[in-house]
Amino acid sequence: MNSKVIYFYIIAAVSLCFSCGGRSTSVGEQGDTLFLQHAELLRMVRCDDYVKVEVDNPWHPGKKLHTYYLVPASIADDIRQQLATQGTVVTVPLQRTVAFSTVHGNLVADMLGCESQLVGMADVEFVHAPRLKQLCQQGRVQHVGSSLSPNIEQLLTLHPDAILLSPFDNNGGYGKVGELGIPLIECADYMEETPIARAEWMKFYGLLFGEEQRADSLFHVVDSCYQKLVSLAAEAASCPTVLMDKMTGSVWYVPGGRSTMGTMLSDAHIRYVFADDTHSGSVALPFERVLAQAADASLWFLRYASHPEQGYALQTLRSEHPGYSQFAALRQGCCYGCDTRTSLFFDETPFRPDWLLRDFVTIAHPELQLGAPKYFLPIP
């Protein structure tokens, strides 16, 4: 046979070995894309030996924030080494994980039922979820300090196989934490533009902890309940205007029009005063700008942390800033507050947006008679 023909067949045979659908020890990119209906920043492809997960950079469109390869412990070392040149290799299911936020700590320990796989938490003073708080108090979940300045020695003693943390734009890396050689799972779910898109990230976390089916089932419930509430709200005759939150120091942080909160208010058939804003995160505004756009808003939803003994009332709100009395919602007593010190708002709502949406629909459209709200209650 002609030597060029022989060479051609050899090259063709070698090329086949690089298909992800094969059983070789080489790495390829073919596989089955895992279906995501809402999430825009996440892509997952299942190959025979691993799952490839790509996280888009929400601050720099067209660029990747991170690429992960989720591999079982039994995967061959040569495949693991090849994958490590293309992204971060994470051995799944995770067995000893540290979470830097109560959002993800509660998702892992409670919603996904993986409490034994969570060994450390940052900022435990902000944990309110009963089960997670109990685990921290019992020492089964160790405190690793502040998420902004964690205790590196304590982290190392826990021997974590991954750290769940929230990325920020231009954060300059993760300091010493990024130098430990521990896989960092950048939880950019909060940068999705819709609440249901953020909640769909639970499918990724389900893969990390070996609870894919449970995560899929839970998301199906969340999505179904959320869409039913959207349809119900759309039929309501009323469409009130709403103002969100309050002053923090010298500025007023309002949810961007394209943030998950801004989208949820729209889904609740409510006119959000900053709905035309194009930001997907919070926006810092001066008091005068907020007053100009929201003076006549008929509802005011705000989050606060009450003093354990003093509580919170409309008079408390008036005393915090002399300009608050200029808002119609305060004058008419149509203010609803979420006490973040005592409620599970931050622990639950990121992955149960249907529960929060029900609050907004309940308050804005009382004619639907959905019962009492869960997080935002009338300020007395």
Short mmCIF file of N, CA and C in Angstrom, two decimals, residues 8 28 46 64 109 116 119 127 143 173 181 239 252 312 341:
data_model
loop_
_atom_site.label_atom_id
_atom_site.label_comp_id
_atom_site.label_asym_id
_atom_site.label_seq_id
_atom_site.Cartn_x
_atom_site.Cartn_y
_atom_site.Cartn_z
N PHE A 8 -2.41 8.33 6.02
CA PHE A 8 -3.76 8.88 6.14
C PHE A 8 -4.61 8.06 7.11
N GLY A 28 -11.70 14.99 24.23
CA GLY A 28 -12.31 15.65 23.09
C GLY A 28 -13.39 16.60 23.57
N ARG A 46 -22.27 17.06 28.72
CA ARG A 46 -21.92 15.78 29.32
C ARG A 46 -21.19 14.90 28.31
N LYS A 64 -15.08 34.22 28.84
CA LYS A 64 -15.38 33.20 29.83
C LYS A 64 -14.92 33.66 31.21
N ALA A 109 -26.91 22.42 52.17
CA ALA A 109 -27.26 21.68 53.39
C ALA A 109 -28.73 21.32 53.47
N SER A 116 -23.91 16.70 55.09
CA SER A 116 -22.66 16.03 55.48
C SER A 116 -21.50 16.42 54.57
N VAL A 119 -18.58 21.37 55.14
CA VAL A 119 -17.76 21.32 56.35
C VAL A 119 -17.38 22.69 56.89
N VAL A 127 -26.13 33.58 59.24
CA VAL A 127 -26.91 32.38 58.95
C VAL A 127 -28.18 32.38 59.80
N HIS A 143 -16.68 27.49 61.31
CA HIS A 143 -16.61 28.89 60.90
C HIS A 143 -15.21 29.18 60.37
N GLY A 173 -8.77 39.05 41.75
CA GLY A 173 -8.45 37.71 42.20
C GLY A 173 -8.95 37.46 43.61
N GLY A 181 -4.63 26.20 45.84
CA GLY A 181 -4.75 25.03 44.98
C GLY A 181 -6.08 24.31 45.14
N CYS A 239 -52.30 47.54 38.74
CA CYS A 239 -50.86 47.52 38.40
C CYS A 239 -50.19 48.67 39.14
N TRP A 252 -28.65 55.76 47.72
CA TRP A 252 -29.80 54.86 47.72
C TRP A 252 -29.51 53.78 46.70
N TYR A 312 -39.57 47.66 64.39
CA TYR A 312 -39.53 48.62 63.28
C TYR A 312 -40.95 49.07 62.97
N ARG A 341 -32.92 40.41 59.53
CA ARG A 341 -32.31 39.84 60.74
C ARG A 341 -33.05 38.59 61.19
#
